[in-house]
Short mmCIF file of C-alpha atoms and ligand atoms in Angstrom, two decimals:
data_model
loop_
_atom_site.label_atom_id
_atom_site.label_comp_id
_atom_site.label_asym_id
_atom_site.label_seq_id
_atom_site.Cartn_x
_atom_site.Cartn_y
_atom_site.Cartn_z
CA MET H 1 14.42 -16.35 7.73
CA THR H 2 14.51 -12.62 7.00
CA PRO H 3 14.04 -10.68 3.76
CA ASP H 4 17.12 -10.54 1.54
CA SER H 5 17.39 -6.76 1.86
CA LEU H 6 16.96 -6.59 5.66
CA PHE H 7 19.76 -5.33 7.86
CA ALA H 8 20.28 -3.56 11.17
CA ASP H 9 22.40 -0.40 11.28
CA ASP H 10 24.85 0.50 14.02
CA ALA H 11 22.07 1.85 16.19
CA HIS H 12 20.15 -1.45 15.73
CA HIS H 13 17.56 0.24 13.54
CA LEU H 14 16.18 -2.12 10.95
CA TRP H 15 16.08 -1.40 7.24
CA ILE H 16 14.17 -3.22 4.53
CA GLY H 17 14.21 -2.49 0.81
CA GLY H 18 16.44 0.49 1.53
CA MET H 19 13.81 2.01 3.87
CA ARG H 20 13.98 2.48 7.62
CA ILE H 21 11.34 0.37 9.30
CA ALA H 22 10.64 3.21 11.74
CA ASP H 23 9.90 5.54 8.82
CA LEU H 24 7.57 3.00 7.22
CA ALA H 25 5.70 2.65 10.53
CA SER H 26 5.33 6.45 10.86
CA GLN H 27 4.34 6.98 7.25
CA TYR H 28 1.83 4.15 6.90
CA GLY H 29 0.86 3.36 10.50
CA THR H 30 0.81 -0.01 12.23
CA PRO H 31 0.12 -2.87 12.00
CA LEU H 32 1.65 -2.95 8.56
CA TYR H 33 2.54 -5.69 6.12
CA VAL H 34 5.77 -4.89 4.29
CA MET H 35 6.83 -6.91 1.24
CA ASP H 36 10.41 -6.80 0.02
CA GLU H 37 10.53 -6.76 -3.77
CA THR H 38 14.12 -8.05 -3.88
CA THR H 39 13.24 -11.23 -2.00
CA MET H 40 10.23 -12.04 -4.17
CA LYS H 41 12.23 -11.32 -7.32
CA ASN H 42 15.13 -13.50 -6.13
CA ARG H 43 12.80 -16.40 -5.28
CA ILE H 44 10.97 -16.25 -8.62
CA GLU H 45 14.17 -15.97 -10.60
CA SER H 46 15.80 -18.84 -8.79
CA TYR H 47 12.75 -21.05 -9.47
CA LEU H 48 12.82 -20.04 -13.14
CA SER H 49 16.51 -20.73 -13.51
CA LEU H 50 16.20 -24.05 -11.73
CA LEU H 51 13.33 -25.10 -13.98
CA SER H 52 15.05 -23.95 -17.16
CA ASN H 53 17.96 -26.25 -16.37
CA LEU H 54 15.78 -29.34 -16.47
CA ALA H 55 15.56 -31.57 -19.52
CA VAL H 56 11.74 -31.46 -19.53
CA PRO H 57 9.32 -28.64 -20.39
CA THR H 58 8.30 -26.78 -17.22
CA LYS H 59 5.87 -24.17 -15.95
CA LEU H 60 5.79 -22.24 -12.70
CA PHE H 61 2.33 -21.30 -11.42
CA TYR H 62 2.54 -19.02 -8.38
CA ALA H 63 -0.09 -20.07 -5.81
CA GLY H 64 -2.11 -16.90 -5.24
CA LYS H 65 -3.64 -18.19 -2.03
CA ALA H 66 -0.37 -17.38 -0.26
CA PHE H 67 -0.67 -13.68 -1.09
CA LEU H 68 -2.64 -11.99 -3.85
CA CYS H 69 -3.87 -8.51 -4.66
CA THR H 70 -4.22 -6.73 -7.99
CA ALA H 71 -0.75 -5.16 -7.72
CA MET H 72 0.79 -8.59 -7.07
CA ALA H 73 -0.92 -10.01 -10.17
CA GLN H 74 0.31 -7.02 -12.17
CA TRP H 75 3.84 -7.32 -10.75
CA LEU H 76 4.05 -11.01 -11.67
CA ARG H 77 3.43 -10.23 -15.33
CA ARG H 78 7.07 -9.32 -15.89
CA TRP H 79 8.09 -13.00 -15.62
CA PRO H 80 6.96 -16.00 -17.65
CA VAL H 81 5.01 -17.35 -14.70
CA GLY H 82 1.45 -18.54 -14.41
CA LEU H 83 -0.95 -18.21 -11.51
CA ASP H 84 -2.89 -20.79 -9.51
CA VAL H 85 -6.20 -19.36 -8.29
CA VAL H 86 -8.61 -21.10 -6.00
CA SER H 87 -11.82 -19.07 -6.15
CA GLY H 88 -13.79 -16.70 -8.35
CA GLY H 89 -12.47 -13.90 -6.15
CA GLU H 90 -8.83 -14.80 -6.78
CA LEU H 91 -9.55 -15.15 -10.49
CA TYR H 92 -11.27 -11.75 -10.52
CA THR H 93 -8.29 -10.20 -8.68
CA ALA H 94 -5.82 -11.72 -11.14
CA LEU H 95 -7.77 -10.47 -14.15
CA ALA H 96 -8.19 -7.04 -12.55
CA GLY H 97 -4.39 -6.96 -12.28
CA GLY H 98 -4.19 -7.64 -16.02
CA PHE H 99 -2.98 -11.24 -15.66
CA ASP H 100 -3.26 -13.34 -18.82
CA PRO H 101 -6.10 -15.88 -18.32
CA GLU H 102 -4.21 -18.32 -20.56
CA ALA H 103 -1.60 -18.59 -17.79
CA ILE H 104 -4.11 -19.21 -14.99
CA ILE H 105 -5.14 -22.55 -13.56
CA PHE H 106 -8.27 -22.75 -11.47
CA HIS H 107 -8.29 -24.95 -8.36
CA GLY H 108 -10.72 -25.61 -5.53
CA ASN H 109 -12.45 -28.62 -4.02
CA VAL H 110 -15.81 -26.87 -4.35
CA LYS H 111 -16.32 -24.54 -7.27
CA THR H 112 -19.76 -23.06 -7.77
CA VAL H 113 -21.49 -23.23 -11.14
CA GLU H 114 -21.05 -19.47 -11.33
CA GLU H 115 -17.29 -19.78 -10.74
CA ILE H 116 -16.92 -22.53 -13.33
CA ARG H 117 -18.80 -20.42 -15.90
CA TYR H 118 -16.64 -17.44 -15.06
CA ALA H 119 -13.41 -19.45 -15.47
CA ILE H 120 -14.51 -20.93 -18.81
CA ALA H 121 -15.67 -17.54 -20.12
CA ALA H 122 -12.40 -15.93 -19.01
CA GLY H 123 -10.48 -18.62 -20.91
CA VAL H 124 -8.30 -20.03 -18.12
CA ARG H 125 -5.69 -22.56 -19.18
CA TYR H 126 -6.88 -25.47 -17.04
CA ILE H 127 -9.62 -26.12 -14.55
CA VAL H 128 -8.28 -28.55 -11.96
CA VAL H 129 -11.23 -30.83 -11.32
CA ASP H 130 -11.75 -32.15 -7.82
CA SER H 131 -15.00 -34.16 -7.93
CA LEU H 132 -17.39 -36.05 -10.19
CA ALA H 133 -20.00 -33.38 -9.51
CA GLU H 134 -17.65 -30.75 -10.90
CA LEU H 135 -16.84 -32.91 -13.91
CA ALA H 136 -20.57 -33.07 -14.68
CA ILE H 137 -20.94 -29.28 -14.48
CA ILE H 138 -17.96 -28.74 -16.78
CA GLU H 139 -19.30 -31.31 -19.22
CA SER H 140 -22.66 -29.56 -19.40
CA GLU H 141 -21.10 -26.08 -19.65
CA GLY H 142 -18.80 -27.32 -22.42
CA ALA H 143 -21.84 -28.76 -24.25
CA ARG H 144 -23.84 -25.54 -23.77
CA LEU H 145 -21.00 -23.45 -25.22
CA ASP H 146 -19.97 -26.14 -27.70
CA ARG H 147 -16.44 -25.89 -26.32
CA GLN H 148 -13.76 -28.32 -25.22
CA VAL H 149 -12.68 -27.37 -21.72
CA GLN H 150 -9.10 -28.23 -20.78
CA ILE H 151 -8.83 -29.88 -17.40
CA LEU H 152 -6.43 -31.57 -15.01
CA LEU H 153 -7.73 -34.11 -12.51
CA ARG H 154 -6.67 -33.61 -8.91
CA LEU H 155 -5.59 -36.96 -7.50
CA THR H 156 -5.03 -38.03 -3.91
CA PRO H 157 -1.96 -40.25 -4.04
CA GLY H 158 -2.01 -41.40 -0.41
CA ILE H 159 1.13 -39.60 0.69
CA ASP H 160 1.31 -38.56 4.29
CA ALA H 161 3.69 -35.62 4.49
CA HIS H 162 5.06 -34.60 7.86
CA THR H 163 3.54 -31.21 8.31
CA HIS H 164 0.77 -29.80 10.48
CA ALA H 165 -2.39 -31.92 10.16
CA PHE H 166 -4.39 -28.88 9.02
CA ILE H 167 -2.16 -28.33 5.98
CA ARG H 168 -1.71 -31.94 4.85
CA THR H 169 -3.63 -32.76 1.71
CA GLY H 170 -2.16 -35.81 -0.01
CA GLN H 171 -3.23 -38.57 2.35
CA PHE H 172 -6.06 -40.96 1.35
CA ASP H 173 -8.57 -39.53 3.83
CA SER H 174 -8.08 -36.00 2.47
CA LYS H 175 -11.07 -33.87 1.52
CA PHE H 176 -9.22 -32.95 -1.66
CA GLY H 177 -9.15 -34.74 -4.98
CA PHE H 178 -10.04 -38.14 -6.41
CA GLY H 179 -8.90 -41.03 -4.26
CA MET H 180 -6.54 -43.37 -6.09
CA ALA H 181 -7.19 -46.19 -3.65
CA ASP H 182 -10.91 -46.58 -4.12
CA GLY H 183 -11.41 -46.49 -7.90
CA ILE H 184 -12.96 -43.01 -7.95
CA SER H 185 -10.01 -41.63 -9.88
CA ASP H 186 -10.51 -44.36 -12.53
CA GLN H 187 -14.11 -43.33 -12.93
CA ALA H 188 -13.08 -39.68 -13.32
CA VAL H 189 -10.43 -40.47 -15.95
CA SER H 190 -12.80 -42.67 -17.99
CA GLN H 191 -15.49 -40.04 -17.85
CA ALA H 192 -13.09 -37.26 -18.87
CA LEU H 193 -11.62 -39.32 -21.72
CA SER H 194 -15.00 -40.21 -23.14
CA SER H 195 -16.37 -36.68 -23.00
CA ASP H 196 -16.73 -34.58 -26.19
CA HIS H 197 -16.48 -31.35 -24.23
CA ILE H 198 -13.56 -32.09 -21.96
CA GLU H 199 -9.92 -32.50 -22.83
CA LEU H 200 -7.93 -34.23 -20.11
CA ALA H 201 -4.53 -32.52 -20.24
CA GLY H 202 -3.05 -34.28 -17.23
CA PHE H 203 -2.97 -34.90 -13.50
CA HIS H 204 -2.37 -32.79 -10.45
CA ALA H 205 -1.55 -33.74 -6.87
CA HIS H 206 -0.44 -31.56 -3.97
CA VAL H 207 0.78 -33.29 -0.83
CA GLY H 208 0.65 -30.45 1.66
CA SER H 209 2.30 -27.22 2.66
CA GLN H 210 5.49 -26.23 4.52
CA ILE H 211 7.07 -29.61 3.72
CA LEU H 212 10.73 -29.80 4.60
CA GLU H 213 11.50 -33.33 3.36
CA GLU H 214 12.26 -34.42 -0.19
CA ASP H 215 10.54 -37.80 -0.22
CA PRO H 216 6.90 -36.68 -0.35
CA PHE H 217 7.59 -34.65 -3.51
CA LEU H 218 9.35 -37.56 -5.20
CA ALA H 219 6.70 -40.05 -4.17
CA ASN H 220 3.99 -37.70 -5.38
CA ALA H 221 5.51 -37.30 -8.85
CA GLN H 222 6.18 -41.04 -9.04
CA SER H 223 2.59 -41.90 -8.26
CA LEU H 224 1.31 -39.51 -10.95
CA LEU H 225 3.66 -41.12 -13.44
CA ASP H 226 2.65 -44.65 -12.44
CA TYR H 227 -0.98 -43.72 -12.83
CA ALA H 228 -0.36 -42.06 -16.21
CA GLN H 229 1.38 -45.25 -17.39
CA LEU H 230 -1.56 -47.32 -16.25
CA TRP H 231 -3.87 -45.18 -18.35
CA HIS H 232 -1.53 -45.28 -21.29
CA ARG H 233 -1.67 -49.07 -21.20
CA ARG H 234 -5.44 -49.01 -20.86
CA SER H 235 -6.28 -46.40 -23.48
CA GLY H 236 -3.21 -45.01 -25.23
CA TRP H 237 -3.79 -41.63 -23.53
CA TRP H 238 -0.72 -39.84 -22.17
CA PRO H 239 -0.69 -36.54 -20.24
CA THR H 240 0.68 -33.29 -21.63
CA VAL H 241 1.18 -31.91 -18.12
CA LEU H 242 1.94 -33.27 -14.66
CA ASP H 243 1.36 -30.75 -11.91
CA ILE H 244 2.97 -31.66 -8.59
CA GLY H 245 1.53 -28.70 -6.67
CA GLY H 246 3.44 -26.55 -4.19
CA GLY H 247 4.27 -26.96 -0.53
CA PHE H 248 8.04 -26.37 -0.55
CA GLY H 249 8.91 -25.40 3.01
CA VAL H 250 10.73 -22.25 4.13
CA ARG H 251 12.76 -21.26 7.19
CA TYR H 252 10.59 -19.75 9.88
CA GLY H 253 13.39 -20.43 12.35
CA PRO H 254 16.84 -21.99 12.58
CA ALA H 255 15.42 -25.50 13.02
CA ASP H 256 13.72 -25.44 9.60
CA GLU H 257 15.86 -26.89 6.83
CA PRO H 258 14.13 -26.37 3.46
CA PRO H 259 14.24 -29.24 0.96
CA GLU H 260 16.91 -29.29 -1.75
CA LEU H 261 14.82 -28.25 -4.75
CA THR H 262 17.49 -28.76 -7.42
CA HIS H 263 17.79 -32.36 -6.38
CA ILE H 264 14.04 -32.93 -6.20
CA PHE H 265 13.31 -31.43 -9.61
CA HIS H 266 16.17 -33.25 -11.32
CA ARG H 267 15.02 -36.58 -9.90
CA ILE H 268 11.45 -35.90 -11.04
CA ALA H 269 12.55 -34.81 -14.53
CA GLU H 270 14.63 -38.00 -14.87
CA ALA H 271 11.65 -40.13 -13.87
CA MET H 272 9.42 -38.29 -16.34
CA ILE H 273 11.83 -38.92 -19.20
CA ALA H 274 12.36 -42.56 -18.23
CA MET H 275 8.67 -43.30 -17.90
CA THR H 276 7.38 -41.57 -21.03
CA PRO H 277 6.27 -44.28 -23.48
CA LYS H 278 7.92 -44.47 -26.89
CA GLY H 279 6.28 -42.14 -29.36
CA CYS H 280 4.82 -39.87 -26.65
CA ALA H 281 6.06 -36.41 -25.70
CA VAL H 282 7.53 -35.90 -22.23
CA PRO H 283 4.87 -34.01 -20.26
CA GLU H 284 5.35 -30.50 -18.94
CA LEU H 285 6.31 -30.44 -15.26
CA ALA H 286 4.16 -27.84 -13.49
CA ILE H 287 4.78 -26.61 -9.95
CA GLU H 288 2.69 -24.28 -7.76
CA PRO H 289 4.82 -22.71 -5.03
CA GLY H 290 3.25 -19.99 -2.91
CA ARG H 291 4.89 -19.69 0.50
CA SER H 292 8.42 -20.23 -0.85
CA ILE H 293 8.05 -17.20 -3.14
CA VAL H 294 6.45 -14.66 -0.81
CA GLY H 295 6.87 -16.00 2.75
CA GLU H 296 10.33 -14.69 3.57
CA ALA H 297 9.70 -11.47 1.62
CA GLY H 298 7.15 -10.27 4.16
CA VAL H 299 7.53 -8.71 7.60
CA SER H 300 4.81 -7.32 9.86
CA LEU H 301 5.29 -4.16 11.88
CA TYR H 302 3.44 -3.63 15.15
CA ARG H 303 3.51 -0.90 17.76
CA VAL H 304 3.79 -2.01 21.38
CA GLY H 305 0.70 -0.79 23.24
CA ALA H 306 1.15 -2.17 26.75
CA THR H 307 3.46 -4.29 28.86
CA LYS H 308 2.81 -6.03 32.14
CA PHE H 309 4.09 -8.68 34.54
CA VAL H 310 1.63 -11.26 35.80
CA PRO H 311 1.89 -13.34 38.98
CA GLY H 312 4.55 -15.98 38.43
CA GLY H 313 6.80 -13.48 36.68
CA LYS H 314 5.61 -13.86 33.09
CA GLN H 315 5.96 -10.70 31.07
CA TYR H 316 3.39 -9.75 28.43
CA VAL H 317 4.05 -7.32 25.64
CA ALA H 318 0.80 -6.41 23.88
CA VAL H 319 0.83 -5.06 20.33
CA ASP H 320 -1.71 -3.31 18.11
CA GLY H 321 -2.31 -6.34 15.85
CA GLY H 322 -2.55 -10.09 16.33
CA MET H 323 -4.79 -12.91 15.17
CA GLY H 324 -6.73 -10.63 12.81
CA ASP H 325 -3.63 -10.06 10.70
CA ASN H 326 -1.81 -13.32 11.52
CA ILE H 327 -4.05 -16.25 12.44
CA ARG H 328 -1.25 -18.81 12.04
CA PRO H 329 -0.02 -19.02 15.65
CA ALA H 330 -3.59 -19.53 16.91
CA LEU H 331 -4.57 -21.91 14.12
CA TYR H 332 -1.44 -24.02 13.65
CA GLN H 333 0.70 -23.22 16.70
CA ALA H 334 3.04 -21.62 14.18
CA SER H 335 6.03 -19.93 15.74
CA TYR H 336 7.68 -16.79 14.49
CA ARG H 337 10.86 -14.89 15.09
CA ALA H 338 10.78 -11.23 15.99
CA ALA H 339 12.97 -8.19 16.62
CA VAL H 340 12.50 -4.83 18.25
CA ASP H 341 13.52 -1.86 16.14
CA GLY H 342 16.39 0.10 17.62
CA ARG H 343 17.24 -2.49 20.26
CA SER H 344 19.84 -5.19 20.33
CA LEU H 345 19.50 -8.68 21.71
CA ASP H 346 22.73 -8.10 23.65
CA ASP H 347 20.86 -5.45 25.55
CA THR H 348 21.12 -6.19 29.26
CA ALA H 349 17.36 -5.78 29.42
CA SER H 350 16.72 -8.79 27.15
CA ALA H 351 14.14 -11.08 28.68
CA LYS H 352 11.72 -13.85 27.96
CA VAL H 353 8.41 -12.29 26.92
CA THR H 354 5.07 -13.33 25.48
CA VAL H 355 3.81 -11.11 22.71
CA ALA H 356 0.04 -10.87 22.85
CA GLY H 357 -2.29 -9.47 20.22
CA ARG H 358 -5.09 -6.97 20.71
CA TYR H 359 -8.01 -9.28 19.97
CA CYS H 360 -10.54 -10.39 22.58
CA GLU H 361 -9.32 -13.96 22.74
CA SER H 362 -6.88 -15.46 25.23
CA GLY H 363 -5.43 -17.54 22.39
CA ASP H 364 -4.40 -14.39 20.56
CA ILE H 365 -0.71 -14.85 21.30
CA LEU H 366 1.66 -13.98 18.47
CA LEU H 367 4.85 -15.25 20.12
CA ALA H 368 5.07 -17.36 23.24
CA ASP H 369 8.14 -17.17 25.49
CA VAL H 370 10.60 -15.50 23.15
CA ILE H 371 13.77 -13.74 24.16
CA LEU H 372 13.56 -10.09 23.11
CA PRO H 373 15.33 -6.91 24.15
CA THR H 374 12.51 -5.93 26.50
CA PRO H 375 10.17 -3.87 24.36
CA GLU H 376 8.71 -0.69 25.75
CA VAL H 377 5.43 1.01 24.93
CA HIS H 378 5.60 2.67 21.46
CA ASP H 379 8.50 0.47 20.32
CA ILE H 380 8.11 -1.17 16.92
CA LEU H 381 8.05 -4.94 16.97
CA VAL H 382 8.81 -6.75 13.72
CA THR H 383 7.80 -10.34 12.96
CA TYR H 384 9.49 -12.20 10.11
CA VAL H 385 8.31 -14.56 7.36
CA THR H 386 4.80 -13.13 7.31
CA GLY H 387 4.56 -12.71 3.53
CA ALA H 388 2.54 -15.89 3.01
CA TYR H 389 -0.85 -16.76 4.52
CA ASN H 390 -1.01 -13.63 6.69
CA TYR H 391 -2.67 -10.92 4.61
CA SER H 392 -4.51 -13.62 2.63
CA MET H 393 -6.00 -15.10 5.83
CA ALA H 394 -6.66 -11.80 7.62
CA SER H 395 -10.06 -11.11 9.16
CA ASN H 396 -12.01 -8.23 10.65
CA TYR H 397 -12.56 -9.93 13.99
CA ASN H 398 -13.50 -7.33 16.61
CA ARG H 399 -14.16 -4.99 13.69
CA VAL H 400 -10.50 -4.14 13.46
CA PRO H 401 -9.58 -2.86 9.98
CA ARG H 402 -7.06 -4.97 8.08
CA PRO H 403 -3.56 -3.45 7.72
CA ALA H 404 -2.14 -1.94 4.56
CA VAL H 405 0.34 -3.83 2.38
CA VAL H 406 3.36 -1.85 1.24
CA LEU H 407 6.01 -2.96 -1.26
CA VAL H 408 9.54 -1.70 -0.63
CA SER H 409 12.39 -1.67 -3.10
CA GLU H 410 15.69 0.19 -3.36
CA GLY H 411 14.72 3.02 -1.06
CA THR H 412 11.17 3.48 -2.29
CA SER H 413 7.80 2.28 -1.02
CA GLN H 414 4.50 1.77 -2.76
CA VAL H 415 1.08 0.97 -1.33
CA TRP H 416 -0.23 -2.30 -2.74
CA VAL H 417 -3.30 -2.52 -0.54
CA GLU H 418 -4.70 0.43 1.40
CA ARG H 419 -5.35 0.13 5.11
CA GLU H 420 -9.05 -0.50 5.73
CA SER H 421 -10.98 2.29 7.41
CA TRP H 422 -13.83 2.09 9.92
CA GLN H 423 -16.05 3.26 7.06
CA ASP H 424 -14.93 0.25 4.99
CA LEU H 425 -16.09 -1.97 7.83
CA THR H 426 -19.67 -0.73 7.61
CA ARG H 427 -19.81 -0.38 3.84
CA LEU H 428 -21.87 -3.52 3.33
CA ASP H 429 -23.91 -3.19 6.52
CA ARG H 430 -27.57 -2.25 6.16
CA LEU H 431 -29.58 -0.36 8.77
CA HIS H 432 -33.29 -1.14 9.13
CA ARG H 433 -36.19 0.72 10.64
CA SER H 434 -36.40 -0.10 14.32
CA GLU H 435 -39.33 -2.37 15.27
CA VAL H 436 -39.73 -0.71 18.67
N1 LIG E 1 -1.23 -25.86 -4.83
C1 LIG E 1 -2.28 -26.34 -4.14
C2 LIG E 1 -3.23 -27.20 -4.79
C3 LIG E 1 -2.45 -25.99 -2.78
O1 LIG E 1 -3.48 -26.48 -2.10
C4 LIG E 1 -1.49 -25.14 -2.16
C5 LIG E 1 -1.65 -24.75 -0.77
C6 LIG E 1 -0.42 -24.66 -2.93
C7 LIG E 1 -0.31 -25.05 -4.26
C8 LIG E 1 0.63 -23.74 -2.39
O2 LIG E 1 1.31 -24.28 -1.30
P1 LIG E 1 2.60 -23.53 -0.71
O3 LIG E 1 3.67 -23.58 -1.76
O4 LIG E 1 2.21 -22.11 -0.43
O5 LIG E 1 2.92 -24.29 0.51
N2 LIG E 1 -2.88 -21.64 5.36
C9 LIG E 1 -1.83 -22.62 5.53
C10 LIG E 1 -1.35 -23.15 4.20
C11 LIG E 1 -2.44 -23.76 3.39
C12 LIG E 1 -1.95 -24.21 2.05
C13 LIG E 1 -3.07 -24.61 1.19
N3 LIG E 1 -2.69 -25.05 -0.09
C14 LIG E 1 -0.69 -21.99 6.31
O6 LIG E 1 -0.79 -20.84 6.68
O7 LIG E 1 0.30 -22.67 6.59
#
């Protein structure tokens, strides 16, 4: 729920990565994204140790869509982890951070011809194919270059995970992947197997994000295995990799109980061993967690700009950020926990407040009806678990520059992404001679 290194001192001042939050806010300004290196390191290392204890080959691909910048790609290189990218821009960022293309897998339900060419030229490990149209492009690019392109097919196993409808992906009516119910996936497999320029390395399926139950992950892996067996019976083909995607939920609040990953992965590994046909190698189990690596590492710092009571007694606290740096409350009704630096919840002035953002939109509410030690103008408000899908989904709505991203660790801080300036906002704008 909070970064591993976070604590409050006796005066209720918050510290993260050995740095005072108040000092970070003064040095770098607000709003500010702060990432705690210790938390990210702990999450990656616990995934790696969990995977290394399984009796099957494994590979961790961090899902860059949760949070990616060149420094993140560079930072990840110290571990034997791969990267899942979902656009030419993410691939470019990863390569600019020196990430090994051989450890990158390229996703996306629509990839342009230009992106596919870029991924093949860069030498990514797998392209995860999402449609017959994409298969045809890869086939013709492979023929043009006289290359065999390694692919996975993204399947839609028909699993309805209990998460917000906007972040569910495994159900049959999903926009993602080849449906397994309507024969499209069969067509894709036959086409891939008969192609001279494509090598089908295996299957991928991702059931959704922020999933707190175990069953969808088990059902997902089981359906990939069943389908692989079907194709083994039909053609003798057997996958070298089964990629079950990401989606492992985290604790945004006390009600969230993350799934027991050790149990899930052991069950899946057992099924993989049991279902591998005689004479075939057990496939590699690939996973693509994003949120569960960076989510809890991140906090956002805001400065309170105004407070007011409205008729009916509701109290608003307005801060200098909002939906431009965290769209999740407005988009998914996501709720966050917060604290006020230097103030304790036991404070007699604690009250129910609504924290509003600065954007010209009534729906720009960061936290609705939360109990906080009543923040005053200039106080620093901290929101937790903002490391995933905050910076990566940020916008310039209202022409507000996006915040900086700062990494903190053992008493030091390092800028990973500079704060945008007003000049950055007009950099791509073009002025034209007036017609009047
Ligand atoms: N692999 C695939 C194919 C995915 O589509 C995703 C997430 C992941 C891995 C990583 O999932 P994670 O481990 O981070 O849950 N913007 C939404 C989340 C969208 C997730 C999209 N796909 C949010 O803010 O909740």
